[in-house]
Amino acid sequence: MDLKLWTDELRQLVNVDCGTGTIEGVAQVADILASMWAKEGWQCEKVDLGSAVGPGVLVTNKPHATHFDVLLIGHLDTVFPAGTVAQRPMSQDETRIYGPGSSDMKSGLLNILWAMRGMEKSDLQRLSIAVAMNPDEETGSVHSHQWLGELAERSRHVLVCEAARADGSLVNARKGLAGYELTFTGVAAHAGNDPEKGRSAVTALAHSILAINALADPERGTTLNVGVVSGGDASNIVASWAKAEVDLRFWENSEDERVNRALLDLCETGFMEGVTTTITRLNHKPAMAINAQTEALMKIVERAGEEEGVAISWKAVGGGSDANYTSALGIPTLDGFGPIGAGFHSPAEYLEIASVEPRIRLLRRVVSML
């Protein structure tokens, strides 16, 4: 393959600020990719997912197909704010490429394109292939998960092209996740003159943290993290308000149900007399679990790896992706088909240049075997 051309194309994608909330940047990345696919003769469609996010992009080799042999998924957005590209645009050394979204997941999006560019004409005639690129994965795919789910339900297999892990592993299981916001409403009072007349929302929040932490079950991999707290207006005022954001992770969807029910009950009861608590679930992804259909797809990938000389190993990871949604629908789903990378969501993000070409060959071979 022409690695220089691949790198030049990646630079076009990385050097655009496209955090989920930078809608114009997400749209620009969508335009660049749509143009690349159109030049290959694939049908491209922009998908309006609402004014809160950028567009999705749907690409297919068979525009009139009602079902797909495989759905390839990647996301257009990153976690980084506007101005990041100016501070640290894409760069590289002898072994790695750096930059915002370089491995999470601009390189994965580009590898899909390059894998399909090299497909045999007979395979493209035989197979019905769809590529879905969504604009809001980094904030939980709130606006796009229904669209992705509808596409997945029309597909026999789903391959998500997030980066392979740092050791080269692909992903066959992911923790589910849920995000919550708790709002506490108390009664303000002068902290010196009339403290007894107040009902501190901050104190209620403090009690809630202990109760929420107690819901974790480390042996089953169920964790809760109260990661953001705020409240009160001044130190000499009994706080009338407070807020907390909670992150829940779980391997088993039954644990999600248990904790969700417990959180609702705790908030209904309240954490302190005179302070009311409301809870809102901000986002949710079910766990991506292995089943018999997933194992059959894993065997195909392993055979493809043998044929291409690419070592295949598997890893279950704590972070979620769009694979969580499609797997929960019962569609055989695997993840991690992008180049090898690490340092996601940080300035240290990188991808291994040597992994680009083998991972393109692997993805192409897997699709051809479906």
CSV table of C-alpha atoms in Angstrom, one decimal:
chain,number,residue,atom,x,y,z
A,1,MET,CA,0.0,0.0,0.0
A,2,ASP,CA,1.0,3.6,-0.4
A,3,LEU,CA,1.6,4.6,3.2
A,4,LYS,CA,2.4,8.2,2.3
A,5,LEU,CA,-1.0,8.6,0.7
A,6,TRP,CA,-2.7,6.9,3.7
A,7,THR,CA,-0.8,9.3,6.0
A,8,ASP,CA,-1.7,12.3,3.9
A,9,GLU,CA,-5.4,11.3,4.0
A,10,LEU,CA,-5.2,10.8,7.8
A,11,ARG,CA,-3.7,14.3,8.3
A,12,GLN,CA,-6.8,15.7,6.6
A,13,LEU,CA,-9.0,14.0,9.2
A,14,VAL,CA,-6.8,14.6,12.3
A,15,ASN,CA,-6.2,18.3,11.6
A,16,VAL,CA,-9.8,19.3,12.1
A,17,ASP,CA,-11.2,20.1,15.5
A,18,CYS,CA,-14.2,17.8,15.8
A,19,GLY,CA,-15.1,17.3,19.4
A,20,THR,CA,-18.7,16.1,19.6
A,21,GLY,CA,-19.9,19.7,20.4
A,22,THR,CA,-17.8,21.2,17.6
A,23,ILE,CA,-20.6,20.5,15.1
A,24,GLU,CA,-19.0,22.3,12.2
A,25,GLY,CA,-15.8,20.3,12.6
A,26,VAL,CA,-17.7,17.0,12.7
A,27,ALA,CA,-19.5,18.1,9.6
A,28,GLN,CA,-16.2,18.9,7.9
A,29,VAL,CA,-14.8,15.5,8.7
A,30,ALA,CA,-18.0,13.9,7.4
A,31,ASP,CA,-17.6,15.9,4.1
A,32,ILE,CA,-14.0,14.8,3.7
A,33,LEU,CA,-14.8,11.1,4.1
A,34,ALA,CA,-17.9,11.3,2.0
A,35,SER,CA,-15.8,12.8,-0.8
A,36,MET,CA,-13.2,10.0,-0.5
A,37,TRP,CA,-15.9,7.3,-0.6
A,38,ALA,CA,-17.7,8.9,-3.6
A,39,LYS,CA,-14.5,8.9,-5.6
A,40,GLU,CA,-14.5,5.1,-5.1
A,41,GLY,CA,-17.9,4.8,-6.5
A,42,TRP,CA,-19.8,4.1,-3.3
A,43,GLN,CA,-23.2,5.6,-2.5
A,44,CYS,CA,-22.9,8.2,0.2
A,45,GLU,CA,-25.8,9.7,2.2
A,46,LYS,CA,-25.6,12.3,4.9
A,47,VAL,CA,-28.0,11.5,7.8
A,48,ASP,CA,-29.6,14.3,9.8
A,49,LEU,CA,-29.5,13.3,13.5
A,50,GLY,CA,-30.8,16.6,14.8
A,51,SER,CA,-29.5,20.0,15.5
A,52,ALA,CA,-27.5,19.1,18.6
A,53,VAL,CA,-24.9,17.0,16.7
A,54,GLY,CA,-23.2,16.9,13.3
A,55,PRO,CA,-24.4,14.6,10.5
A,56,GLY,CA,-24.0,10.9,10.3
A,57,VAL,CA,-22.7,9.3,7.1
A,58,LEU,CA,-24.0,6.1,5.5
A,59,VAL,CA,-21.9,4.5,2.8
A,60,THR,CA,-22.9,1.4,0.8
A,61,ASN,CA,-21.8,-0.5,-2.3
A,62,LYS,CA,-25.5,-1.5,-2.9
A,63,PRO,CA,-27.8,1.5,-2.4
A,64,HIS,CA,-31.0,-0.5,-2.8
A,65,ALA,CA,-30.1,-3.3,-0.4
A,66,THR,CA,-32.6,-4.0,2.3
A,67,HIS,CA,-30.1,-6.1,4.3
A,68,PHE,CA,-26.3,-6.1,4.7
A,69,ASP,CA,-23.8,-8.9,5.0
A,70,VAL,CA,-21.7,-6.7,7.2
A,71,LEU,CA,-22.1,-3.3,8.8
A,72,LEU,CA,-18.8,-1.5,9.5
A,73,ILE,CA,-19.0,1.2,12.2
A,74,GLY,CA,-16.8,4.2,13.2
A,75,HIS,CA,-17.3,7.6,14.8
A,76,LEU,CA,-16.5,11.0,13.4
A,77,ASP,CA,-16.1,12.9,16.7
A,78,THR,CA,-13.3,13.2,19.3
A,79,VAL,CA,-13.3,14.3,22.9
A,80,PHE,CA,-11.1,17.3,22.4
A,81,PRO,CA,-12.2,21.0,22.5
A,82,ALA,CA,-11.8,23.5,19.7
A,83,GLY,CA,-8.2,24.8,19.5
A,84,THR,CA,-6.6,21.4,20.2
A,85,VAL,CA,-5.4,21.0,16.6
A,86,ALA,CA,-3.7,24.4,16.7
A,87,GLN,CA,-1.8,23.3,19.9
A,88,ARG,CA,-0.8,19.9,18.7
A,89,PRO,CA,-1.6,19.0,15.0
A,90,MET,CA,-0.8,15.6,13.7
A,91,SER,CA,2.9,14.6,13.9
A,92,GLN,CA,4.9,11.5,13.6
A,93,ASP,CA,8.2,9.9,14.3
A,94,GLU,CA,9.8,6.7,12.9
A,95,THR,CA,7.2,4.4,14.6
A,96,ARG,CA,4.2,6.4,15.7
A,97,ILE,CA,1.6,9.0,14.6
A,98,TYR,CA,0.3,11.4,17.1
A,99,GLY,CA,-2.6,13.9,17.2
A,100,PRO,CA,-6.2,14.4,18.4
A,101,GLY,CA,-8.2,11.4,17.3
A,102,SER,CA,-5.3,9.8,15.5
A,103,SER,CA,-6.2,6.4,17.0
A,104,ASP,CA,-9.6,7.2,18.4
A,105,MET,CA,-10.7,6.9,15.7
A,106,LYS,CA,-9.6,8.7,12.5
A,107,SER,CA,-7.2,5.9,11.6
A,108,GLY,CA,-10.0,3.3,12.0
A,109,LEU,CA,-12.3,5.3,9.7
A,110,LEU,CA,-9.5,5.5,7.1
A,111,ASN,CA,-8.7,1.8,7.4
A,112,ILE,CA,-12.3,0.9,6.5
A,113,LEU,CA,-11.9,2.9,3.3
A,114,TRP,CA,-8.6,1.4,2.4
A,115,ALA,CA,-9.8,-2.1,3.1
A,116,MET,CA,-12.7,-1.6,0.8
A,117,ARG,CA,-10.5,0.0,-1.8
A,118,GLY,CA,-8.6,-3.2,-2.2
A,119,MET,CA,-11.5,-5.6,-2.1
A,120,GLU,CA,-11.8,-8.1,-5.0
A,121,LYS,CA,-14.6,-7.0,-7.5
A,122,SER,CA,-16.2,-10.5,-7.1
A,123,ASP,CA,-16.5,-9.9,-3.4
A,124,LEU,CA,-18.0,-6.5,-3.8
A,125,GLN,CA,-20.5,-7.9,-6.3
A,126,ARG,CA,-21.4,-10.8,-3.9
A,127,LEU,CA,-21.5,-8.9,-0.6
A,128,SER,CA,-23.8,-6.1,0.5
A,129,ILE,CA,-21.7,-3.8,2.7
A,130,ALA,CA,-22.7,-0.8,4.7
A,131,VAL,CA,-20.4,1.7,6.5
A,132,ALA,CA,-22.0,3.9,9.2
A,133,MET,CA,-20.1,6.9,10.7
A,134,ASN,CA,-21.8,8.6,13.6
A,135,PRO,CA,-21.1,12.1,15.1
A,136,ASP,CA,-21.6,11.6,18.8
A,137,GLU,CA,-20.0,8.3,20.1
A,138,GLU,CA,-17.8,10.1,22.5
A,139,THR,CA,-20.9,11.4,24.4
A,140,GLY,CA,-22.7,8.1,24.4
A,141,SER,CA,-24.2,8.1,20.9
A,142,VAL,CA,-27.4,9.6,22.4
A,143,HIS,CA,-28.5,11.0,19.1
A,144,SER,CA,-27.2,8.2,16.8
A,145,HIS,CA,-27.7,4.9,18.6
A,146,GLN,CA,-31.2,4.4,17.3
A,147,TRP,CA,-30.0,4.9,13.7
A,148,LEU,CA,-27.1,2.5,14.3
A,149,GLY,CA,-29.5,0.0,15.8
A,150,GLU,CA,-31.8,0.1,12.9
A,151,LEU,CA,-28.9,-0.6,10.5
A,152,ALA,CA,-27.5,-3.4,12.7
A,153,GLU,CA,-30.9,-5.1,12.7
A,154,ARG,CA,-30.6,-5.2,8.9
A,155,SER,CA,-27.1,-6.7,9.1
A,156,ARG,CA,-25.7,-10.2,9.6
A,157,HIS,CA,-22.5,-9.1,11.2
A,158,VAL,CA,-21.1,-5.9,12.7
A,159,LEU,CA,-17.5,-4.9,12.8
A,160,VAL,CA,-16.6,-1.8,14.8
A,161,CYS,CA,-13.2,-0.3,13.8
A,162,GLU,CA,-12.1,1.4,17.0
A,163,ALA,CA,-8.4,1.0,17.6
A,164,ALA,CA,-6.8,-2.3,18.5
A,165,ARG,CA,-5.4,-2.4,22.0
A,166,ALA,CA,-1.8,-1.5,22.7
A,167,ASP,CA,-0.8,-5.2,22.7
A,168,GLY,CA,-2.6,-5.8,19.4
A,169,SER,CA,-5.7,-7.4,20.8
A,170,LEU,CA,-9.1,-7.1,19.3
A,171,VAL,CA,-12.1,-6.6,21.5
A,172,ASN,CA,-14.8,-9.2,22.1
A,173,ALA,CA,-16.4,-7.8,25.2
A,174,ARG,CA,-16.9,-4.4,26.7
A,175,LYS,CA,-18.4,-3.2,30.0
A,176,GLY,CA,-21.7,-1.5,29.8
A,177,LEU,CA,-22.0,2.0,31.2
A,178,ALA,CA,-24.5,4.5,32.4
A,179,GLY,CA,-24.2,8.1,33.5
A,180,TYR,CA,-26.4,9.8,36.0
A,181,GLU,CA,-26.9,13.4,37.3
A,182,LEU,CA,-28.2,13.8,40.9
A,183,THR,CA,-29.7,17.2,41.8
A,184,PHE,CA,-30.2,18.0,45.5
A,185,THR,CA,-32.5,20.8,46.6
A,186,GLY,CA,-32.3,22.0,50.2
A,187,VAL,CA,-33.1,25.2,52.1
A,188,ALA,CA,-30.8,28.2,52.3
A,189,ALA,CA,-30.0,29.9,55.6
A,190,HIS,CA,-27.4,32.2,57.2
A,191,ALA,CA,-24.6,29.8,58.3
A,192,GLY,CA,-23.8,32.1,61.4
A,193,ASN,CA,-27.2,33.5,62.5
A,194,ASP,CA,-29.7,30.8,61.5
A,195,PRO,CA,-27.9,27.5,60.6
A,196,GLU,CA,-30.7,25.4,62.1
A,197,LYS,CA,-33.2,26.9,59.6
A,198,GLY,CA,-31.2,25.5,56.7
A,199,ARG,CA,-31.1,22.1,55.1
A,200,SER,CA,-27.8,21.6,53.4
A,201,ALA,CA,-27.9,20.1,49.9
A,202,VAL,CA,-24.1,19.7,50.1
A,203,THR,CA,-24.4,17.6,53.2
A,204,ALA,CA,-27.0,15.4,51.5
A,205,LEU,CA,-24.7,15.1,48.6
A,206,ALA,CA,-21.9,13.9,50.9
A,207,HIS,CA,-24.2,11.2,52.4
A,208,SER,CA,-25.2,10.1,48.9
A,209,ILE,CA,-21.5,9.5,47.9
A,210,LEU,CA,-21.1,6.9,50.6
A,211,ALA,CA,-24.4,5.2,49.7
A,212,ILE,CA,-23.6,5.2,46.0
A,213,ASN,CA,-20.1,3.7,46.6
A,214,ALA,CA,-21.7,0.9,48.6
A,215,LEU,CA,-23.6,-0.3,45.6
A,216,ALA,CA,-20.4,-1.4,43.8
A,217,ASP,CA,-19.6,-5.1,43.5
A,218,PRO,CA,-15.9,-5.3,42.6
A,219,GLU,CA,-16.0,-9.1,42.4
A,220,ARG,CA,-18.5,-8.9,39.5
A,221,GLY,CA,-16.8,-5.9,38.0
A,222,THR,CA,-19.5,-3.4,38.9
A,223,THR,CA,-18.1,0.0,39.7
A,224,LEU,CA,-19.5,3.4,40.5
A,225,ASN,CA,-17.7,6.7,40.5
A,226,VAL,CA,-19.0,10.0,41.7
A,227,GLY,CA,-16.7,12.0,39.5
A,228,VAL,CA,-18.1,15.5,39.4
A,229,VAL,CA,-19.7,17.5,42.3
A,230,SER,CA,-20.8,21.1,42.7
A,231,GLY,CA,-23.0,23.0,45.0
A,232,GLY,CA,-23.7,26.0,47.2
A,233,ASP,CA,-23.2,29.7,46.7
A,234,ALA,CA,-21.0,30.8,49.5
A,235,SER,CA,-19.3,29.4,52.6
A,236,ASN,CA,-21.6,31.5,54.9
A,237,ILE,CA,-24.8,30.2,53.3
A,238,VAL,CA,-26.3,26.8,54.1
A,239,ALA,CA,-26.3,25.3,50.6
A,240,SER,CA,-29.7,25.2,48.9
A,241,TRP,CA,-28.5,23.2,45.9
A,242,ALA,CA,-25.9,20.6,44.9
A,243,LYS,CA,-25.2,18.4,41.9
A,244,ALA,CA,-23.3,15.2,41.4
A,245,GLU,CA,-22.4,13.2,38.2
A,246,VAL,CA,-22.1,9.4,38.6
A,247,ASP,CA,-20.4,6.9,36.3
A,248,LEU,CA,-21.6,3.2,36.4
A,249,ARG,CA,-19.7,0.3,34.7
A,250,PHE,CA,-20.8,-3.3,34.6
A,251,TRP,CA,-20.0,-6.6,32.8
A,252,GLU,CA,-23.5,-8.0,33.4
A,253,ASN,CA,-26.7,-6.3,32.3
A,254,SER,CA,-28.4,-7.7,35.4
A,255,GLU,CA,-26.0,-5.6,37.5
A,256,ASP,CA,-27.1,-2.5,35.5
A,257,GLU,CA,-30.7,-3.3,36.4
A,258,ARG,CA,-29.9,-3.9,40.1
A,259,VAL,CA,-27.9,-0.6,40.5
A,260,ASN,CA,-30.4,1.5,38.5
A,261,ARG,CA,-33.2,0.3,40.7
A,262,ALA,CA,-31.2,0.9,43.8
A,263,LEU,CA,-30.3,4.4,42.7
A,264,LEU,CA,-33.9,5.3,42.0
A,265,ASP,CA,-34.9,4.0,45.4
A,266,LEU,CA,-32.2,5.9,47.2
A,267,CYS,CA,-33.0,9.1,45.6
A,268,GLU,CA,-36.8,8.7,46.2
A,269,THR,CA,-36.1,8.1,49.9
A,270,GLY,CA,-33.5,10.9,50.0
A,271,PHE,CA,-30.2,11.3,51.8
A,272,MET,CA,-31.2,13.9,54.4
A,273,GLU,CA,-34.4,15.2,55.9
A,274,GLY,CA,-35.5,18.3,54.3
A,275,VAL,CA,-33.4,17.8,51.1
A,276,THR,CA,-35.1,16.4,48.0
A,277,THR,CA,-33.1,14.5,45.4
A,278,THR,CA,-33.9,14.0,41.7
A,279,ILE,CA,-32.0,11.7,39.4
A,280,THR,CA,-31.6,11.8,35.6
A,281,ARG,CA,-29.9,9.1,33.5
A,282,LEU,CA,-27.8,11.0,31.0
A,283,ASN,CA,-26.6,8.1,28.9
A,284,HIS,CA,-26.6,4.3,28.8
A,285,LYS,CA,-24.9,1.5,26.9
A,286,PRO,CA,-25.6,-2.2,27.6
A,287,ALA,CA,-22.7,-4.6,28.1
A,288,MET,CA,-21.2,-6.2,25.1
A,289,ALA,CA,-21.1,-9.9,26.0
A,290,ILE,CA,-19.8,-13.0,24.2
A,291,ASN,CA,-22.4,-15.5,23.0
A,292,ALA,CA,-22.3,-18.4,20.5
A,293,GLN,CA,-22.8,-16.2,17.5
A,294,THR,CA,-19.9,-13.9,18.6
A,295,GLU,CA,-17.7,-17.0,19.1
A,296,ALA,CA,-18.5,-18.1,15.5
A,297,LEU,CA,-17.5,-14.7,14.2
A,298,MET,CA,-14.3,-14.8,16.3
A,299,LYS,CA,-13.3,-18.0,14.6
A,300,ILE,CA,-13.7,-16.3,11.2
A,301,VAL,CA,-11.4,-13.5,12.4
A,302,GLU,CA,-8.9,-16.0,13.7
A,303,ARG,CA,-8.8,-17.9,10.3
A,304,ALA,CA,-8.4,-14.6,8.6
A,305,GLY,CA,-5.5,-13.7,10.8
A,306,GLU,CA,-3.8,-17.0,10.0
A,307,GLU,CA,-4.2,-16.4,6.3
A,308,GLU,CA,-2.9,-12.8,6.5
A,309,GLY,CA,-0.1,-13.6,9.0
A,310,VAL,CA,-1.6,-11.3,11.7
A,311,ALA,CA,-1.6,-12.6,15.2
A,312,ILE,CA,-5.1,-12.6,16.8
A,313,SER,CA,-5.7,-12.2,20.5
A,314,TRP,CA,-8.8,-11.0,22.3
A,315,LYS,CA,-9.4,-8.7,25.2
A,316,ALA,CA,-12.4,-7.6,27.3
A,317,VAL,CA,-12.2,-3.9,28.1
A,318,GLY,CA,-13.9,-1.5,30.5
A,319,GLY,CA,-14.6,1.3,28.0
A,320,GLY,CA,-17.8,1.3,26.0
A,321,SER,CA,-18.3,1.8,22.2
A,322,ASP,CA,-21.1,1.5,19.7
A,323,ALA,CA,-20.4,-2.3,19.7
A,324,ASN,CA,-22.3,-2.4,23.0
A,325,TYR,CA,-25.5,-1.3,21.3
A,326,THR,CA,-25.3,-3.7,18.3
A,327,SER,CA,-24.2,-6.6,20.5
A,328,ALA,CA,-27.2,-6.1,22.8
A,329,LEU,CA,-29.5,-6.4,19.8
A,330,GLY,CA,-28.2,-9.9,19.2
A,331,ILE,CA,-26.2,-9.1,16.2
A,332,PRO,CA,-22.7,-10.8,16.1
A,333,THR,CA,-20.4,-8.0,16.9
A,334,LEU,CA,-16.6,-7.6,17.3
A,335,ASP,CA,-14.5,-4.5,17.8
A,336,GLY,CA,-10.9,-3.2,17.6
A,337,PHE,CA,-10.3,-3.5,13.8
A,338,GLY,CA,-8.4,-0.2,13.6
A,339,PRO,CA,-4.6,0.1,13.8
A,340,ILE,CA,-2.9,-0.5,17.1
A,341,GLY,CA,-3.0,2.5,19.4
A,342,ALA,CA,-3.2,3.8,23.0
A,343,GLY,CA,-3.3,6.9,25.0
A,344,PHE,CA,-6.9,7.6,24.0
A,345,HIS,CA,-8.5,10.8,25.2
A,346,SER,CA,-5.2,12.3,26.2
A,347,PRO,CA,-2.3,14.3,24.6
A,348,ALA,CA,-0.3,11.1,24.6
A,349,GLU,CA,-2.6,9.4,22.0
A,350,TYR,CA,-0.8,7.5,19.3
A,351,LEU,CA,-1.1,4.8,16.7
A,352,GLU,CA,1.6,2.3,15.6
A,353,ILE,CA,2.5,3.0,12.0
A,354,ALA,CA,3.7,-0.6,11.4
A,355,SER,CA,0.2,-1.9,12.3
A,356,VAL,CA,-1.7,0.1,9.6
A,357,GLU,CA,-1.1,-2.2,6.6
A,358,PRO,CA,-1.6,-5.5,8.4
A,359,ARG,CA,-4.8,-4.3,10.0
A,360,ILE,CA,-6.2,-3.2,6.6
A,361,ARG,CA,-5.4,-6.6,5.2
A,362,LEU,CA,-7.0,-8.3,8.2
A,363,LEU,CA,-10.2,-6.3,7.9
A,364,ARG,CA,-10.4,-6.9,4.2
A,365,ARG,CA,-9.9,-10.6,4.6
A,366,VAL,CA,-12.6,-10.9,7.4
A,367,VAL,CA,-15.2,-9.1,5.3
A,368,SER,CA,-14.4,-11.3,2.3
A,369,MET,CA,-15.0,-14.4,4.4
A,370,LEU,CA,-18.5,-13.3,5.6
